[in-house]
Short mmCIF file of C-alpha atoms in Angstrom, two decimals:
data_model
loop_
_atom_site.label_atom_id
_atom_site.label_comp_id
_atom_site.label_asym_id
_atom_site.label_seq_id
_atom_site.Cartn_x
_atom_site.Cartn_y
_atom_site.Cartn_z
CA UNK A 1411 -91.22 -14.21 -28.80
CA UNK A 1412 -93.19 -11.34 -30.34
CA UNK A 1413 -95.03 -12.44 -33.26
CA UNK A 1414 -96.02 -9.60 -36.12
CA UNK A 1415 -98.39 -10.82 -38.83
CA UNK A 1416 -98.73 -9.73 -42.44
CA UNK A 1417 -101.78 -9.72 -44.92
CA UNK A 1418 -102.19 -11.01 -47.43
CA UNK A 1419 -99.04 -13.48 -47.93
CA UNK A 1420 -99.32 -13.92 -51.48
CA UNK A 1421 -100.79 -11.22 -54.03
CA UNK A 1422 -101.11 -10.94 -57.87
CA UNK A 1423 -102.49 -8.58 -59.67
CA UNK A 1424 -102.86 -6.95 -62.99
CA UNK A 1425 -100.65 -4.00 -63.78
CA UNK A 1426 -102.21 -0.35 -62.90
CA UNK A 1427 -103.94 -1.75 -59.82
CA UNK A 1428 -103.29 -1.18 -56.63
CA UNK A 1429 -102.64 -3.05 -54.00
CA UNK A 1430 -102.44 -2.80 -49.69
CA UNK A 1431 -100.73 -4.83 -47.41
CA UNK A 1432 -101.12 -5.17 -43.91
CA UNK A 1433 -98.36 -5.20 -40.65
CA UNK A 1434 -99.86 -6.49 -37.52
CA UNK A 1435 -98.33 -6.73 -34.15
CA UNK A 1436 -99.93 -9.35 -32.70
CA UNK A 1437 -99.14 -9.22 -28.96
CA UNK A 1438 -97.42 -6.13 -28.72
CA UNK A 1439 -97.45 -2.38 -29.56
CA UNK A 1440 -94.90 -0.74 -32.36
CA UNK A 1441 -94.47 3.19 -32.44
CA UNK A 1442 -91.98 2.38 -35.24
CA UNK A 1443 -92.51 -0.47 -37.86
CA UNK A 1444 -90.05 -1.18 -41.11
CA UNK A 1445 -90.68 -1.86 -44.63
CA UNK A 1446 -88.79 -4.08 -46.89
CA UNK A 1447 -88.10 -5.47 -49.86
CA UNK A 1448 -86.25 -8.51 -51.27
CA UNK A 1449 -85.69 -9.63 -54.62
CA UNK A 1450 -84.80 -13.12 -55.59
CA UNK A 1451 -81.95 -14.51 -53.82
CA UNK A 1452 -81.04 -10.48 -52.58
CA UNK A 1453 -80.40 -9.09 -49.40
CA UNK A 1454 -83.59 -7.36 -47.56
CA UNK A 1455 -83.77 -3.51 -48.54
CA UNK A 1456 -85.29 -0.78 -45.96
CA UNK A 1457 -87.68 0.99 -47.94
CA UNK A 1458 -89.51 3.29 -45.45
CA UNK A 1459 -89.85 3.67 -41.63
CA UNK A 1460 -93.91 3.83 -40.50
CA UNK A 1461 -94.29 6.07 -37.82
CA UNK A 1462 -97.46 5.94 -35.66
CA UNK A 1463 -99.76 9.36 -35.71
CA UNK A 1464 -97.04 11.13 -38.42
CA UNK A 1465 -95.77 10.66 -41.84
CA UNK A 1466 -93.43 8.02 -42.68
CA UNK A 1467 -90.05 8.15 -43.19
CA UNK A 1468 -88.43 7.36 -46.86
CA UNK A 1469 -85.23 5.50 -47.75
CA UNK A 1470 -83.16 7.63 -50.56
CA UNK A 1471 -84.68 6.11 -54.04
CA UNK A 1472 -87.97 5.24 -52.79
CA UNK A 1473 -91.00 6.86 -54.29
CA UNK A 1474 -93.62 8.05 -51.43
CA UNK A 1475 -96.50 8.41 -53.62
CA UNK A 1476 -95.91 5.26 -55.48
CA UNK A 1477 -95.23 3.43 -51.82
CA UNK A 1478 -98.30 5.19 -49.73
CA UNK A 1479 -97.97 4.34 -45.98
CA UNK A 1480 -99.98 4.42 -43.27
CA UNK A 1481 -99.57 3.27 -38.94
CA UNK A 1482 -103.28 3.57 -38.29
CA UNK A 1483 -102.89 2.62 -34.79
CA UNK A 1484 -99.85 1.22 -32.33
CA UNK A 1485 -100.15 -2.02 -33.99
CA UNK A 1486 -101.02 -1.68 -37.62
CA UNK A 1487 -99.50 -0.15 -40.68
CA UNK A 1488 -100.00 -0.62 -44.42
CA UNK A 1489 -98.76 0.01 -47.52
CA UNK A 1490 -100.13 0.65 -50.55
CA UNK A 1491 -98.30 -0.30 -53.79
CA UNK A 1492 -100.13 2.27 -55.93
CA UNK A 1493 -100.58 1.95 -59.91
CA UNK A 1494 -98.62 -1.61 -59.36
CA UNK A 1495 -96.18 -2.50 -62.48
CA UNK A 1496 -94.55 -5.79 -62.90
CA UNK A 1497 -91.24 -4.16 -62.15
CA UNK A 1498 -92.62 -3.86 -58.35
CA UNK A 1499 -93.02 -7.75 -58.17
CA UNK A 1500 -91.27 -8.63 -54.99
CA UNK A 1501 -91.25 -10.06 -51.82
CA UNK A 1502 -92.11 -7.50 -49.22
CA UNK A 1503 -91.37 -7.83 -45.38
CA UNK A 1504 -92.67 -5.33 -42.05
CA UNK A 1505 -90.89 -5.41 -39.11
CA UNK A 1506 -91.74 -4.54 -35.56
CA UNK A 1507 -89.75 -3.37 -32.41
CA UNK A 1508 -91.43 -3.34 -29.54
CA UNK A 1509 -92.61 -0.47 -26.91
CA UNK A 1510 -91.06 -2.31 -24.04
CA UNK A 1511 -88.54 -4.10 -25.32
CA UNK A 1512 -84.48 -3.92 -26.38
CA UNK A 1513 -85.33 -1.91 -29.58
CA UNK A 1514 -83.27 -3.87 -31.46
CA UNK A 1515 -84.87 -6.88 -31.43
CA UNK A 1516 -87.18 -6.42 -34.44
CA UNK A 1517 -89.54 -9.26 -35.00
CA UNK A 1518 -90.45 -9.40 -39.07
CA UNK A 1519 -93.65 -10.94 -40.60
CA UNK A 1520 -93.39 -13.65 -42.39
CA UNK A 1521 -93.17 -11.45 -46.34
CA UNK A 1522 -96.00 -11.26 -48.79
CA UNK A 1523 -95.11 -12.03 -52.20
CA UNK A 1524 -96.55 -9.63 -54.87
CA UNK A 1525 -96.97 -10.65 -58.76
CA UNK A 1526 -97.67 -8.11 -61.19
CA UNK A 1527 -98.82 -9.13 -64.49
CA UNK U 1332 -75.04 4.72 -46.80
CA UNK U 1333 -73.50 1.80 -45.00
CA UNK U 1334 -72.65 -1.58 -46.95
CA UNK U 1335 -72.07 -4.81 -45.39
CA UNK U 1336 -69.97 -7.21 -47.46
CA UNK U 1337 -71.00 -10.75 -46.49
CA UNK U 1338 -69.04 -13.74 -47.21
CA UNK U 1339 -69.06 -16.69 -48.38
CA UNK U 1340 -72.38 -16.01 -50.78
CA UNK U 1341 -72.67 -19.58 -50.45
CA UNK U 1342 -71.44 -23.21 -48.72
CA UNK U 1343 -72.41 -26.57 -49.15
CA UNK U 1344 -71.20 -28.96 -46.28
CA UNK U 1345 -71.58 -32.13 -45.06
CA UNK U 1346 -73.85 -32.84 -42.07
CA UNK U 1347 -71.46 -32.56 -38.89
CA UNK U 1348 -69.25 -30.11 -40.12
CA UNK U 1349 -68.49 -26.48 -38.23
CA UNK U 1350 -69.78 -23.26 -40.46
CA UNK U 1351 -68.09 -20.12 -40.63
CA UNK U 1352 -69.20 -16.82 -41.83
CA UNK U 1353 -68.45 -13.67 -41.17
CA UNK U 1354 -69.21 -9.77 -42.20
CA UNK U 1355 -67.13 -6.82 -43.02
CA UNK U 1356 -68.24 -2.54 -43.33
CA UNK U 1357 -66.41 0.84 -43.81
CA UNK U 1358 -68.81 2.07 -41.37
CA UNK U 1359 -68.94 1.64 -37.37
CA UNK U 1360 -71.86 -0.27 -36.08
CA UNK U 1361 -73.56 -0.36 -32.61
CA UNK U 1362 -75.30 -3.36 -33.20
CA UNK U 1363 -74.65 -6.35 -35.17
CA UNK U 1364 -77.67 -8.86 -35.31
CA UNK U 1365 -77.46 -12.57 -37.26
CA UNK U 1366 -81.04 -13.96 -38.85
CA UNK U 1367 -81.47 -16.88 -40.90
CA UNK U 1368 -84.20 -16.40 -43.44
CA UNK U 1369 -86.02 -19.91 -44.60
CA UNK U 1370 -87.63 -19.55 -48.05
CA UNK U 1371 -91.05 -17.78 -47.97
CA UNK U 1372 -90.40 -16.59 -44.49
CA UNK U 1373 -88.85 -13.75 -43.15
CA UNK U 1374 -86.10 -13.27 -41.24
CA UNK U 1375 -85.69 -14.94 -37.67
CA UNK U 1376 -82.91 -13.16 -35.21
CA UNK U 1377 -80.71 -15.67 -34.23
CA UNK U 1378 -78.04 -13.56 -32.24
CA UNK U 1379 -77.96 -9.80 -31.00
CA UNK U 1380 -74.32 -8.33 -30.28
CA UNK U 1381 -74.41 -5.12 -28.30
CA UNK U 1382 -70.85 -4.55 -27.10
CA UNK U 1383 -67.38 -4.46 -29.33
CA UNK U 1384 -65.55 -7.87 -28.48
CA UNK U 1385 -68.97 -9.39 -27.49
CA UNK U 1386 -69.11 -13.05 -27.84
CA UNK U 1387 -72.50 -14.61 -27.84
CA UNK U 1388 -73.43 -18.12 -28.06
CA UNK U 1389 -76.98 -19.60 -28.61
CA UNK U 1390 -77.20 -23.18 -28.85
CA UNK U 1391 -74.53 -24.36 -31.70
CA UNK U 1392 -74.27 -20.89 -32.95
CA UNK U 1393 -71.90 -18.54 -31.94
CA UNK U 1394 -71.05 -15.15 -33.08
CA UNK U 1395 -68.81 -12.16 -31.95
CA UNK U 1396 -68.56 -8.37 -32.44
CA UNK U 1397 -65.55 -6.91 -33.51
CA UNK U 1398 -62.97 -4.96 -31.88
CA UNK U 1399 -63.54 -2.23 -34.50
CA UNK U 1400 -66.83 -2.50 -34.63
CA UNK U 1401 -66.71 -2.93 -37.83
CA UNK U 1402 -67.04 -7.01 -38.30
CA UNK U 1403 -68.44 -9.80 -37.45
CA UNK U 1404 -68.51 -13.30 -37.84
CA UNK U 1405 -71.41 -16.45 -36.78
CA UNK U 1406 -70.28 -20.08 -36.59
CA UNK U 1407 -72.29 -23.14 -36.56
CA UNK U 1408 -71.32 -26.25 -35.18
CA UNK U 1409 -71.89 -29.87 -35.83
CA UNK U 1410 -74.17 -28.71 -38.66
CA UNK U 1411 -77.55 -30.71 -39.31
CA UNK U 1412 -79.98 -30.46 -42.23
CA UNK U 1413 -82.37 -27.75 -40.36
CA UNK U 1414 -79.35 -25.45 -40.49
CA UNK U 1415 -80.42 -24.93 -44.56
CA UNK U 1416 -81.46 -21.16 -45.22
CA UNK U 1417 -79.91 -18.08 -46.17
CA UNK U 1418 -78.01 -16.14 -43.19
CA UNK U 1419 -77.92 -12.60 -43.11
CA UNK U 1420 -75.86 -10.50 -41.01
CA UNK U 1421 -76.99 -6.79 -40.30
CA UNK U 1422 -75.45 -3.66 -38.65
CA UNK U 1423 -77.63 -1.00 -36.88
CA UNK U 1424 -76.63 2.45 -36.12
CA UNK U 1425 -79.76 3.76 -34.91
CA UNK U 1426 -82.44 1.46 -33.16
CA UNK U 1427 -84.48 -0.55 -35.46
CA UNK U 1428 -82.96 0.89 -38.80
CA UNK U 1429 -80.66 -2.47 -39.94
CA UNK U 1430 -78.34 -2.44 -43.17
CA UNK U 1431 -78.18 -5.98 -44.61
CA UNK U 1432 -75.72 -8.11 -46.09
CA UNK U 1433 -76.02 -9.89 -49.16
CA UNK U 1434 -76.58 -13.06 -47.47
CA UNK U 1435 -75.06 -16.21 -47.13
CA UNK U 1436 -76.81 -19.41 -48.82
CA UNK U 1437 -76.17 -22.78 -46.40
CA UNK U 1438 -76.60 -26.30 -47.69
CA UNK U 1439 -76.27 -29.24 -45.86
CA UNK U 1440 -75.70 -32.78 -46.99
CA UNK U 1441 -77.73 -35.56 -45.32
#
């Protein structure tokens, strides 16, 4: 199957900083890629939709210029956890449809897991 | 916006023994997908339902779409230990956008 990437996996950091991670389609092109986030032992909740060449797309409750995305190319977007506060620890997932395929067969990355301190 | 009410939150069974689960929504759905999520990894599709009344089967899993399109369920058979994670079910209106359940924790016993 498609395999999407994500960088770094594991992240901590002191609060104020910020901090970017990285969705990679590996062996496939995304127009569309998906942000998430998970807490503890919680379902997965759709923060944003990353749209490639235009501005991303915003789930009700979810702060665009603390959650700064970008989908550089057809197989890369980031986001940017600005001015990071321990209240944003999580575990953050990306996931990818592909051009070609049955668009609902996302493929996610495997999460990275942010610590604020 | 669209919940998904996913039950049980959590099973422990014996190794051998058939797993049901199953997910309910006020809202229609044209997709249902099931993942299992394995701790520090995200989510793996395991089935993708397309049609209402759909029933899918992939190896010892099998799942079906409701008549309403409003449910769903996933059963495992003959469990084994690799079956441990967390199972979520999700609905999707519009391609690629999911709604989650809560989950559903599975333990097995050796």
């Amino acid at each position: 199957g498609a395999v999407v990437s994500q960088h770094p996996s594991r992240v901590i950091c002191k609060s104020g900083t910020s901090v970017k991670i990285e969705c990679r389609s590996l062996d496939f092109q995304a127009t569309t890629m998906f942000w998430y986030r998970q807490f503890p032992k919680k379902s997965l909740m759709l923060m944003a939709t990353s749209n490639e060449g235009s501005k991303a797309t915003y789930e009700q409750g979810v702060e665009k210029d603390k959650f700064l995305i970008n989908h550089a190319s057809l197989t890369l977007s980031t986001l940017t956890v600005t001015s990071a506060q321990p209240e944003d620890s999580s575990f953050y997932i990306c996931s990818a449809p592909p051009l070609s395929g049955v668009l609902q067969e996302q493929f996610f990355g495997p999460g990275t897991r942010l610590t604020v301190l | 916006g669209q919940q998904l009410n996913q039950s049980p939150q959590s099973m422990f069974i014996q190794e051998g023994e058939d797993v049901s689960m199953n997910c309910t929504s006020s809202s229609i759905f044209n997709t249902w997908l099931w993942y299992k999520q394995e701790p520090g990894e995200g989510p793996v599709l395991l089935i993708a339902l397309y049609k209402a009344g759909e029933l899918t089967s992939n190896g010892r899993l099998t799942a079906q779409f409701g008549i309403t399109r409003k449910d769903s369920f996933l059963n495992i058979s003959a469990s084994i230990p690799s079956d441990v994670g967390i199972y979520f079910c999700a609905g999707e209106i519009n391609a690629g956008k999911s709604t989650f359940g809560d989950g559903t924790t599975l333990t097995v016993k050796p």
